[in-house]
Short mmCIF file of C-alpha atoms and ligand atoms in Angstrom, two decimals:
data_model
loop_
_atom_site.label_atom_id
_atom_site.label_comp_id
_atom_site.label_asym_id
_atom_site.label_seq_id
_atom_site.Cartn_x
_atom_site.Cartn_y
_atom_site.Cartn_z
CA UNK A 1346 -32.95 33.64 108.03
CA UNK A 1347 -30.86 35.98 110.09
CA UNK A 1348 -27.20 37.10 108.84
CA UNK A 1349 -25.43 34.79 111.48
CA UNK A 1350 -26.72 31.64 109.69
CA UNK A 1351 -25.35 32.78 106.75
CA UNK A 1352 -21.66 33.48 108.17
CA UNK A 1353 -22.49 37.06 106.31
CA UNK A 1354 -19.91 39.52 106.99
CA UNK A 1355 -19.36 43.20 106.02
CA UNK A 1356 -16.41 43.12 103.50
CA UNK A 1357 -14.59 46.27 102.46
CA UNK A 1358 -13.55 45.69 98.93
CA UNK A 1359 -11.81 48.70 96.85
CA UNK A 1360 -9.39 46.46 94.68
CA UNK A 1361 -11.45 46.00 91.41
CA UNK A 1362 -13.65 48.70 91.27
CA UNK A 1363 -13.39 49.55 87.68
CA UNK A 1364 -10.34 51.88 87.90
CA UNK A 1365 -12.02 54.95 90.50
CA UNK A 1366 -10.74 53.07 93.55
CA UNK A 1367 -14.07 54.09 95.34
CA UNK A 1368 -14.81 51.54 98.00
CA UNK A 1369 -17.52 49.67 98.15
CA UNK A 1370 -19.37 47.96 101.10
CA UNK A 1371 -21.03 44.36 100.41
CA UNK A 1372 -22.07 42.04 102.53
CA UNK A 1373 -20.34 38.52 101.85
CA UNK A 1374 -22.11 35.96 100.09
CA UNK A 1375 -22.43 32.47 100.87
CA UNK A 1376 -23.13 30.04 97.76
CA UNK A 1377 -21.19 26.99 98.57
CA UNK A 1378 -23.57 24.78 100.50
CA UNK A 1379 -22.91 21.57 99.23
CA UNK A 1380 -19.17 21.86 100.30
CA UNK A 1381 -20.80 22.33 103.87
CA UNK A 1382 -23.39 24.59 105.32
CA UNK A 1383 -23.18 27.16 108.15
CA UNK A 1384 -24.64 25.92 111.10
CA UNK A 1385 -28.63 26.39 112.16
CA UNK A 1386 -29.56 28.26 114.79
CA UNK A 1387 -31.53 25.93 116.22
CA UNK A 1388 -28.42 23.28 116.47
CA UNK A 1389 -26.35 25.37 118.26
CA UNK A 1390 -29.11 26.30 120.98
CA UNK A 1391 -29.51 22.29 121.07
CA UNK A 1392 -25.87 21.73 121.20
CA UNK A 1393 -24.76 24.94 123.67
CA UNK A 1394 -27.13 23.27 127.03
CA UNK A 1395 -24.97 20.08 126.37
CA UNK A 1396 -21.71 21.85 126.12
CA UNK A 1397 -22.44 23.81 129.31
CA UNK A 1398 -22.75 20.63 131.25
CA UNK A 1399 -20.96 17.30 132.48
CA UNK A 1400 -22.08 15.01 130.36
CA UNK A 1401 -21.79 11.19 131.48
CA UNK A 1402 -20.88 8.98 129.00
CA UNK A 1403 -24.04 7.13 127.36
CA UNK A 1404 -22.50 3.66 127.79
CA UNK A 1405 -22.28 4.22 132.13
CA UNK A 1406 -25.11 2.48 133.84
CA UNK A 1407 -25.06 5.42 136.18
CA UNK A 1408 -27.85 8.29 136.39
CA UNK A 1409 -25.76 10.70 134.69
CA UNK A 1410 -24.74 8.01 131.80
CA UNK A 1411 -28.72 6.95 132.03
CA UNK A 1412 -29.60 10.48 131.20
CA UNK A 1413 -27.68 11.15 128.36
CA UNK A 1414 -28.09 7.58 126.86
CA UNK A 1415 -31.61 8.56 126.81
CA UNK A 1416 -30.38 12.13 125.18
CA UNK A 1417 -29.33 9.79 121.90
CA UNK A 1418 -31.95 7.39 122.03
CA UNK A 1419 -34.09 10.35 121.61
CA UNK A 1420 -32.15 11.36 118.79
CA UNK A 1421 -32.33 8.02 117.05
CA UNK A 1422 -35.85 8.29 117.35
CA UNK A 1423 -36.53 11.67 115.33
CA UNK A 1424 -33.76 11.11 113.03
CA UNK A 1425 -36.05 7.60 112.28
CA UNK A 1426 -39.15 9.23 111.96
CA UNK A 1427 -37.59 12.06 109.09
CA UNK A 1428 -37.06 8.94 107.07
CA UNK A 1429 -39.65 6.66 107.71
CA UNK A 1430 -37.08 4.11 109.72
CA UNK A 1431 -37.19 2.11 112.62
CA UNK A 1432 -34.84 4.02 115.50
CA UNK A 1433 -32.97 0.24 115.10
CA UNK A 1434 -32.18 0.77 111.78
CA UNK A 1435 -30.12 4.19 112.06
CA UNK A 1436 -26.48 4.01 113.38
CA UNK A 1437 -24.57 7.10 114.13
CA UNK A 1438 -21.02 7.84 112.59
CA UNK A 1439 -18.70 10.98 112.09
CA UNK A 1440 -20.08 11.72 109.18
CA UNK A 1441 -20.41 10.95 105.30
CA UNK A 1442 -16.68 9.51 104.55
CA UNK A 1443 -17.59 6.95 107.93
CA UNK A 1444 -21.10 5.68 107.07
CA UNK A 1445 -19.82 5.19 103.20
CA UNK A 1446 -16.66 2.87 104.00
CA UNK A 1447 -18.72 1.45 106.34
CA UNK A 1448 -21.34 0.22 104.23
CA UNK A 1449 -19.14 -0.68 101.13
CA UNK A 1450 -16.28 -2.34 103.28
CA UNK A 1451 -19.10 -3.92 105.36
CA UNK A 1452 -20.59 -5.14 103.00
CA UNK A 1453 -17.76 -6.17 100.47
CA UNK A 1454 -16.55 -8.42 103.38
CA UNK A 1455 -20.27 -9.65 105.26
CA UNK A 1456 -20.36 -11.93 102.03
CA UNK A 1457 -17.54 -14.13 101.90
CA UNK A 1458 -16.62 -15.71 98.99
CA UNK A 1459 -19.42 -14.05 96.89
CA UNK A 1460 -18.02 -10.53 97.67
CA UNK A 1461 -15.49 -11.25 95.24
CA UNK A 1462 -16.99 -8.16 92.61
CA UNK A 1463 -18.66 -4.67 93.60
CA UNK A 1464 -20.71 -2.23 91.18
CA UNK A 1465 -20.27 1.51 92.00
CA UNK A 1466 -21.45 4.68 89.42
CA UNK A 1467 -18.64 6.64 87.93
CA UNK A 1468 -19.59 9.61 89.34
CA UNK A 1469 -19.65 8.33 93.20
CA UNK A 1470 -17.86 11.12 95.59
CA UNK A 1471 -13.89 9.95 96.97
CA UNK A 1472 -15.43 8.06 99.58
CA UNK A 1473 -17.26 5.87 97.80
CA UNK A 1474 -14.71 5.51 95.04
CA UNK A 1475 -11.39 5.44 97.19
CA UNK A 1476 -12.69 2.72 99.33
CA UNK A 1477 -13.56 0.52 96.64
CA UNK A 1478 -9.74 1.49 95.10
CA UNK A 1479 -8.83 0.21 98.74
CA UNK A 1480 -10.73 -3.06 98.58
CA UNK A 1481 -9.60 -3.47 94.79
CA UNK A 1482 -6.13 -3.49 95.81
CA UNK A 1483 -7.03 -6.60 98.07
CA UNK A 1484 -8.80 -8.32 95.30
CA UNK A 1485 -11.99 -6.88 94.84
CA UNK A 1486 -12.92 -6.70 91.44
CA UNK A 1487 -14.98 -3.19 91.06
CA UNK A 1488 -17.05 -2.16 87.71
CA UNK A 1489 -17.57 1.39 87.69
CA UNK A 1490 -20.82 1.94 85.67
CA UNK A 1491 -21.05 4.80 83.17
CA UNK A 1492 -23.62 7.21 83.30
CA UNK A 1493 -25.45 8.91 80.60
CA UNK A 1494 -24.51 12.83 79.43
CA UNK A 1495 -26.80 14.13 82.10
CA UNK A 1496 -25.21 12.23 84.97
CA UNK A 1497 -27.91 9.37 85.43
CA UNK A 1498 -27.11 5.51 85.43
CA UNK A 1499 -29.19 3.70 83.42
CA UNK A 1500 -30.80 0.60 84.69
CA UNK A 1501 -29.79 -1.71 81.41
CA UNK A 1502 -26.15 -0.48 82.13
CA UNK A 1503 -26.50 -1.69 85.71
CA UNK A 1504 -28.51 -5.23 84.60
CA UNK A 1505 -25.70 -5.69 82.63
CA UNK A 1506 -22.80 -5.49 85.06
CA UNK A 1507 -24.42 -7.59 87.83
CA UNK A 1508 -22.61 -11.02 88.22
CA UNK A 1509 -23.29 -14.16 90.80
CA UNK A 1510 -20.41 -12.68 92.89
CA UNK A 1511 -21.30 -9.22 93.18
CA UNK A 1512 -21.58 -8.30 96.46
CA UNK A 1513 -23.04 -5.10 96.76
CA UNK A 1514 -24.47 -1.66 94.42
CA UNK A 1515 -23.38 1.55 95.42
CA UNK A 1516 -25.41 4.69 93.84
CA UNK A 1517 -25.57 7.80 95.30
CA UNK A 1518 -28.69 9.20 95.48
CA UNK A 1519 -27.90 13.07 94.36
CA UNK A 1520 -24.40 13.83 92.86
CA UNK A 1521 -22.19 16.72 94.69
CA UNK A 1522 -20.79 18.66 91.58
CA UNK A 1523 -23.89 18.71 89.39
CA UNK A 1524 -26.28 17.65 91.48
CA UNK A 1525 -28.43 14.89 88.84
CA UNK A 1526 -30.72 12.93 91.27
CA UNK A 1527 -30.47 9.32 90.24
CA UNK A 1528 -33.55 6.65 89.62
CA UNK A 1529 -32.49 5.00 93.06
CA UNK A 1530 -36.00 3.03 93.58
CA UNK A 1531 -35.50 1.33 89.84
CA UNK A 1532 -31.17 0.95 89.79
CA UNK A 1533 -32.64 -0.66 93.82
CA UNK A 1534 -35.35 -3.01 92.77
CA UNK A 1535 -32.58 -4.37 90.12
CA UNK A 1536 -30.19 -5.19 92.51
CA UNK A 1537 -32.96 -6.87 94.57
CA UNK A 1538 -33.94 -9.57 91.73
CA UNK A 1539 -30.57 -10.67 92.45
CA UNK A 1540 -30.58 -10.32 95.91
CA UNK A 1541 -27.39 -8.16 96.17
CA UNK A 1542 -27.78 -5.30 98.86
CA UNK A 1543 -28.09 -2.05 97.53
CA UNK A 1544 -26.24 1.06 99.06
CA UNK A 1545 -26.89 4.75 98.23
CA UNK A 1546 -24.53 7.65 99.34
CA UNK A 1547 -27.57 9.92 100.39
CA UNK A 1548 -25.02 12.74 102.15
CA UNK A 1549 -26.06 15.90 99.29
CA UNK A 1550 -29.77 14.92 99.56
CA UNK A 1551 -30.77 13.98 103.16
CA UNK A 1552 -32.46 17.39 104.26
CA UNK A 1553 -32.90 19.03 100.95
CA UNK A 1554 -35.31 16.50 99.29
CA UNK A 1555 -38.15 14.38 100.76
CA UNK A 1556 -36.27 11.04 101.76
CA UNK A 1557 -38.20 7.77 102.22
CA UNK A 1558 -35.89 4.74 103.06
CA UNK A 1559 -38.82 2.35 101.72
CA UNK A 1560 -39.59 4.03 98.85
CA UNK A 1561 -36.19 4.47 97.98
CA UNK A 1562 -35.78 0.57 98.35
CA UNK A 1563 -32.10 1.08 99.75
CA UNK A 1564 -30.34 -1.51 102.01
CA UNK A 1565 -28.11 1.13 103.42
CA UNK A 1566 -27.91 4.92 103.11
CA UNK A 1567 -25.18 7.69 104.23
CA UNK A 1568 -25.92 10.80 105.61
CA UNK A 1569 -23.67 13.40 107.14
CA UNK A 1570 -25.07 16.96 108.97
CA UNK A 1571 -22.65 19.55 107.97
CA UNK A 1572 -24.37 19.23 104.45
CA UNK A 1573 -27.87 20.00 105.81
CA UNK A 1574 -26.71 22.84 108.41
CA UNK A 1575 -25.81 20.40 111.09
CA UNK A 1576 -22.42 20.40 112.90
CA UNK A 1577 -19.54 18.74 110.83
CA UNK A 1578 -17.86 15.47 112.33
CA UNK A 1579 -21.15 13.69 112.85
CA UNK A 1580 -23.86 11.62 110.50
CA UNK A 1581 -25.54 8.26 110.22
CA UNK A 1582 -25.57 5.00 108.36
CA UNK A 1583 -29.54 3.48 107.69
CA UNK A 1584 -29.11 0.20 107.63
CA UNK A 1585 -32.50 -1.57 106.86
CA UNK A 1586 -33.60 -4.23 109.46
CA UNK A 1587 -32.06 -7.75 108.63
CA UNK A 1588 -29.27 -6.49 106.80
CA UNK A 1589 -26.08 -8.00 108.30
CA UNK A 1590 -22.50 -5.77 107.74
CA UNK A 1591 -19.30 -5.99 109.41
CA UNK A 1592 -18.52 -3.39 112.03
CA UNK A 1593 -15.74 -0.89 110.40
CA UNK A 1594 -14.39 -0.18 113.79
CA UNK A 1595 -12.91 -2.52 117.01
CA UNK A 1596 -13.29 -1.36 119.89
CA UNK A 1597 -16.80 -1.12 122.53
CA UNK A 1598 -20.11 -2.08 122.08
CA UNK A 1599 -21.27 0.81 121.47
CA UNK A 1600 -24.21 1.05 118.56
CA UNK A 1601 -25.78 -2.38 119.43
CA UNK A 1602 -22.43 -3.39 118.75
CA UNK A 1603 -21.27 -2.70 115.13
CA UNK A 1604 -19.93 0.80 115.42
CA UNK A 1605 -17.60 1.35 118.30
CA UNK A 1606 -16.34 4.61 120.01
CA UNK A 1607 -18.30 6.80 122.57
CA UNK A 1608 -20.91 8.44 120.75
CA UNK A 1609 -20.79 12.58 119.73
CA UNK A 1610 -23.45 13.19 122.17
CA UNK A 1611 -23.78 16.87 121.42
CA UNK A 1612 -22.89 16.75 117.58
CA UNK A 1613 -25.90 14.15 117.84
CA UNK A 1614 -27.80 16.37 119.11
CA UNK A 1615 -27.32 19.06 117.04
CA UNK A 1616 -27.56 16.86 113.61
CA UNK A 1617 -31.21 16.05 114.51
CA UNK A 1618 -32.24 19.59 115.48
CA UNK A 1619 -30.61 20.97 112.10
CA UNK A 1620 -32.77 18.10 110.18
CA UNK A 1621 -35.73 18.38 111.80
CA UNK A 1622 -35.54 22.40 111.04
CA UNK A 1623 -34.63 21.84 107.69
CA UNK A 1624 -37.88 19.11 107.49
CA UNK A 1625 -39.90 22.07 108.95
CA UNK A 1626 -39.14 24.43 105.34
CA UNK A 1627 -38.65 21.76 102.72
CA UNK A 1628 -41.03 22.11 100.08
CA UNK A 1629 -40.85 25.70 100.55
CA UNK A 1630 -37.17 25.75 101.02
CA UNK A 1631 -36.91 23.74 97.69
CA UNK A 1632 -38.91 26.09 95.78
CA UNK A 1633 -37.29 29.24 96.97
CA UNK A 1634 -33.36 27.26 95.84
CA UNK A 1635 -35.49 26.24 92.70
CA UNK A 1636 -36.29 30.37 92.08
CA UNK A 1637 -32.63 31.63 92.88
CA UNK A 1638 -31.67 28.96 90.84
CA UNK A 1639 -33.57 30.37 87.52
CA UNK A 1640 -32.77 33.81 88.41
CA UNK A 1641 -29.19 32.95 88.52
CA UNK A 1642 -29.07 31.59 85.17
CA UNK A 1643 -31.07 34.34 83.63
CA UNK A 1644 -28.48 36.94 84.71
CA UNK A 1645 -26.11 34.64 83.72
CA UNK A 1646 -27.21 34.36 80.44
CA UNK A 1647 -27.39 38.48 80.46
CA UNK A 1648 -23.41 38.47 80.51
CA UNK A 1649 -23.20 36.92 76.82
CA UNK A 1650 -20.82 34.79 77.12
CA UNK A 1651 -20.97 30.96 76.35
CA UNK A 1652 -22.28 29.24 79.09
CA UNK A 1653 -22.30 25.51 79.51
CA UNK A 1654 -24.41 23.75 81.99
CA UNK A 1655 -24.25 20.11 83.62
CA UNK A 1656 -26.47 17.79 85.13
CA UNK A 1657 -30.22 16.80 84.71
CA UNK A 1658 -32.21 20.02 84.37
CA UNK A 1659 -35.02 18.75 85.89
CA UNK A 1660 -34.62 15.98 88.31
CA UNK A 1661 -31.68 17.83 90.28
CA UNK A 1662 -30.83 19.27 93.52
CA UNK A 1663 -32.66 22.40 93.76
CA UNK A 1664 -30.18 25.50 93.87
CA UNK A 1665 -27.21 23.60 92.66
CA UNK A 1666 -25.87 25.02 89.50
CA UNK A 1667 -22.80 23.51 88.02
CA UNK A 1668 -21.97 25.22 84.55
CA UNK A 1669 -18.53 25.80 82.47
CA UNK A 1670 -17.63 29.04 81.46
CA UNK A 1671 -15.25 28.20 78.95
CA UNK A 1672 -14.14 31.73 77.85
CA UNK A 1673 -13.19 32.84 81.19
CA UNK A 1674 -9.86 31.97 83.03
CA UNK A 1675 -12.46 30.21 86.29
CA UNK A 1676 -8.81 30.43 88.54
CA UNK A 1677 -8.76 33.76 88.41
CA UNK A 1678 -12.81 34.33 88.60
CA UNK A 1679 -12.82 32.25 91.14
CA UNK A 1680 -10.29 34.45 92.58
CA UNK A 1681 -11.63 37.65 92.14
CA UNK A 1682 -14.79 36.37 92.99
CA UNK A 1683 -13.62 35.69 96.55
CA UNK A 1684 -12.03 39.00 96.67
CA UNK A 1685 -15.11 40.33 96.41
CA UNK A 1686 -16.67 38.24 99.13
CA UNK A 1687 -18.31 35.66 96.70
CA UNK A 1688 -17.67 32.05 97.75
CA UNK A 1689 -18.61 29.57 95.39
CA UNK A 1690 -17.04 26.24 94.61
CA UNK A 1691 -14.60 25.36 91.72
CA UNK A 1692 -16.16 22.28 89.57
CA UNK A 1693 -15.93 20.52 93.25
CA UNK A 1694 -14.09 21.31 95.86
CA UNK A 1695 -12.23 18.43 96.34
CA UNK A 1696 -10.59 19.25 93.21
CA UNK A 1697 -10.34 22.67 93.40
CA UNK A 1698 -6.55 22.93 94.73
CA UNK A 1699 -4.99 19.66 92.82
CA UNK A 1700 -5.65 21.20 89.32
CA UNK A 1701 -7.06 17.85 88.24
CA UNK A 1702 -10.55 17.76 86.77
CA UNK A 1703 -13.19 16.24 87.74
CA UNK A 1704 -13.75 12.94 87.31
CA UNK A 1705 -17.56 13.24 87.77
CA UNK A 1706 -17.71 16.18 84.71
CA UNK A 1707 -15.47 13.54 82.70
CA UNK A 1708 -17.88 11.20 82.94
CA UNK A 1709 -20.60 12.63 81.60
CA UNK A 1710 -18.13 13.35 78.30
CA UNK A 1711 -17.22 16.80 79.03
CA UNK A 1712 -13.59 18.04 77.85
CA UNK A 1713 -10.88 18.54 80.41
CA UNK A 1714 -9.91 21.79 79.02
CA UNK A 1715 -13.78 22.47 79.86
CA UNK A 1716 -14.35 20.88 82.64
CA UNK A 1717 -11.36 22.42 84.24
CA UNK A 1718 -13.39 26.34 83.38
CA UNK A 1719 -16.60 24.83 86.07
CA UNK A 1720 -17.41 26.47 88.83
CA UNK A 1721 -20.65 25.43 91.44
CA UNK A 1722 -22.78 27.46 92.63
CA UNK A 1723 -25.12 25.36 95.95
CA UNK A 1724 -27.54 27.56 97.10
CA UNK A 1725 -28.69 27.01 100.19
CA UNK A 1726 -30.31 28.59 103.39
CA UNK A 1727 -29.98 32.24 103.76
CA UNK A 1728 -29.39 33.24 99.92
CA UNK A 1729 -31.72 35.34 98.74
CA UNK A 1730 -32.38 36.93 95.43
CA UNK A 1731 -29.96 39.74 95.89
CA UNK A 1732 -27.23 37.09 96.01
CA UNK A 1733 -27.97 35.23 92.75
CA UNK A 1734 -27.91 38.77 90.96
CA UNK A 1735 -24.65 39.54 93.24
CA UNK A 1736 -23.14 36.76 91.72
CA UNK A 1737 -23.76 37.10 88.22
CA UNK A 1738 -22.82 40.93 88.37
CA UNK A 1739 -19.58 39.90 90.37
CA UNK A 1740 -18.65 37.99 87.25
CA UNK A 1741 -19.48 40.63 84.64
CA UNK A 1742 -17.49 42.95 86.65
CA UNK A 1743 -14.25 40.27 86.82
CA UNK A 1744 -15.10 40.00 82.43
CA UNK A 1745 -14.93 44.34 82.49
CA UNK A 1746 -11.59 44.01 84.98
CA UNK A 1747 -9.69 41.26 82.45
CA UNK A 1748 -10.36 43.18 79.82
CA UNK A 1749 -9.32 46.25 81.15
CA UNK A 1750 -6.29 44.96 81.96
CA UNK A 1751 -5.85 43.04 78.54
CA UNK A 1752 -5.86 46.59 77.00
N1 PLP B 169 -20.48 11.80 99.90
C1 PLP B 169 -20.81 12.92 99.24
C2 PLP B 169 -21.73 12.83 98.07
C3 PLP B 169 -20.29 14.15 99.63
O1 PLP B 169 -20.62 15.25 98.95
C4 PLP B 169 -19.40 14.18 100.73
C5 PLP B 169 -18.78 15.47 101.14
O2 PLP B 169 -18.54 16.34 100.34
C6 PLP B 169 -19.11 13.00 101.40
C7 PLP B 169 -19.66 11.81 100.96
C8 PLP B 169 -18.20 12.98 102.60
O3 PLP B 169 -18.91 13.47 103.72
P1 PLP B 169 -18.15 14.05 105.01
O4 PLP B 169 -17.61 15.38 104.64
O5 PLP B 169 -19.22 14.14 106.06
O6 PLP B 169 -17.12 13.05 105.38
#
């Protein structure tokens, strides 16, 4: 994929090299997908025609609100059809943060007095977690349910917190700081025996793995596109056929008349070209994250220093790497890092500026004074090998430049 896609620039960096001052000439690299991802190539030639032109509003029975109504419809179709929904059954929002207090507060309140308690994992992202803080203050009783070392919930732990008033389940289905990709069909099917609706915060995973609403067994699912090289501001809430949730929103009718507010026509748009080019390169997409993954961590593991990694080794999001270096001041590497063109992510990067740390890494038992050395490395499209060696020389070079000036 071409150096645009990869927001790869030429960066002139003579600062840290070791002491000669000779400048070197690296291209920048990218490694901080999950935070968001540059935009594809192909959604900004969908988006730019749309851009260029008057577009009528999709709600106007006119010809020129006709023709871009059918523009979205369109759009609702493909974006169906990637996860083996009905076009009825996917409702378009600004993006992950929308489509999760949507489903939670929709569904928290859809149930009356038997949305009195709602079940969330500990490790759910600030959307998830500060909406349910939001609905707690107004009596909602919430049980956060642990997860195991590796970042997975296990079904006994959720069995045991259901109660006759729980209203909902909220599990995402692939965590955004280590990356663990939960059991969603079993922690589902539990929920089910009771007959509470079952949520999953899908906004890491939609467009890096294979995604099938009915094998997944979810009621509801979040997706957002800047996480899967779509434009930012825009994603979708699945909401499976017969499932009834308040509207978050008052205002129009648009969205068969649960989520109000002209549609994003061209952010649409571009969100289902960026998905169905992503669709077009998964496996192989997944494999290649998968190999700069493993070359990563054996040029990591080169550096000898101590290295601690998080999340489930094996059923994780490929090319997501969270790991603690707990000898290293990760401020400053992160730091340096950038310096030298390197973006990657502190633990997450939510976190990164407030100092605090991170509530998913505490979960799974890790030390603060640990968790607080993390950084995370999301591959994504457009990294090649070169970068995953880049990386891992970048920080033997910042190890060489702290002691250096430790002497
Ligand atoms: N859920 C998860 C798991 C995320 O990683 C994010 C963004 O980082 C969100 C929700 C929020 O999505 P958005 O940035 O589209 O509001």
């Amino acid at each position: 994929m071409g150096d645009s896609l990869t927001g790869r620039k030429q960066n002139v960096s003579d600062r840290r090299s070791s002491g000669n001052r000779r400048a070197a000439v690296h291209s920048s690299v990218y490694a901080d997908h999950a935070s968001t991802s540059p935009l594809a190539p192909e959604a900004r030639e969908a988006m730019l025609p749309l851009l260029q032109q008057n577009l009528g509003n999709p709600s106007s029975l006119h010809f020129e609100g006709m023709a871009v109504r059918k523009i979205v419809e369109q759009a609702r179709s493909e974006i169906a059809s990637l996860l083996h929904a009905t076009p009825e059954e996917i409702f378009f929002t600004s993006g992950g943060t929308e489509s999760d207090n949507w489903a939670i507060k929709g569904l928290a309140e859809s149930r009356g007095s038997i949305g009195r308690h709602g079940i969330v994992s500990a490790i759910e992202h600030d959307a998830v977690l500060n909406t349910c803080a939001h609905l707690a203050d107004n009596g909602l009783e919430v049980t956060k349910l642990k997860v195991n070392g590796i970042g997975h919930v296990l079904p006994d732990t959720l069995r045991q917190a259901i109660r006759p008033d729980t209203a909902f389940v909220s599990v995402m289905l692939a965590n955004n700081e280590i990356g663990t990709i939960q059991d969603i069909p079993v922690l589902a099917a539990i929920a089910h025996e009771h007959k509470i609706p079952f949520h999953t915060d899908a906004v890491q995973a939609v467009g890096h793995i294979p995604i099938d609403v009915h094998t997944l067994g979810c009621d509801l699912l979040s997706a957002s596109a800047h996480k899967f090289n779509g434009p930012k501001g825009v994603g979708f809430l699945y909401i499976r056929h017969g499932v009834r949730i308040r509207p978050l929103l008052d205002g129009g009718s648009q969205e068969r008349g649960v989520r109000a507010g002209t549609e994003n026509v061209t952010g649409i748009v571009g969100m289902v070209a960026a998905l169905k080019a992503r669709y077009q390169q998964l496996e192989a997409d997944m494999a290649r994250l998968k190999k700069l993954e493993i070359l990563l961590k054996e040029a990591l593991a080169e550096l000898g220093i101590p290295l601690i990694y998080h999340g489930d080794a094996d059923h994780h999001l490929p090319g997501l790497v969270s790991v603690s270096l707990p000898t290293l001041d990760v401020k400053d590497l992160l730091r340096y890092l950038s310096a030298e063109g390197i973006a990657v992510s502190a633990g997450a990067a939510c976190h990164a500026l407030k100092n605090r740390s991170s509530h998913v890494l505490s979960a799974l038992g890790v030390p603060p004074d640990i968790a607080l050395q993390t950084i995370r490395i999301s591959f994504g499209v457009g990294n090649t090998e070169k970068d995953a060696v880049r990386i891992a020389q970048a920080i033997r070079a910042f190890i060489q430049h702290t002691r250096e000036v430790l002497l």
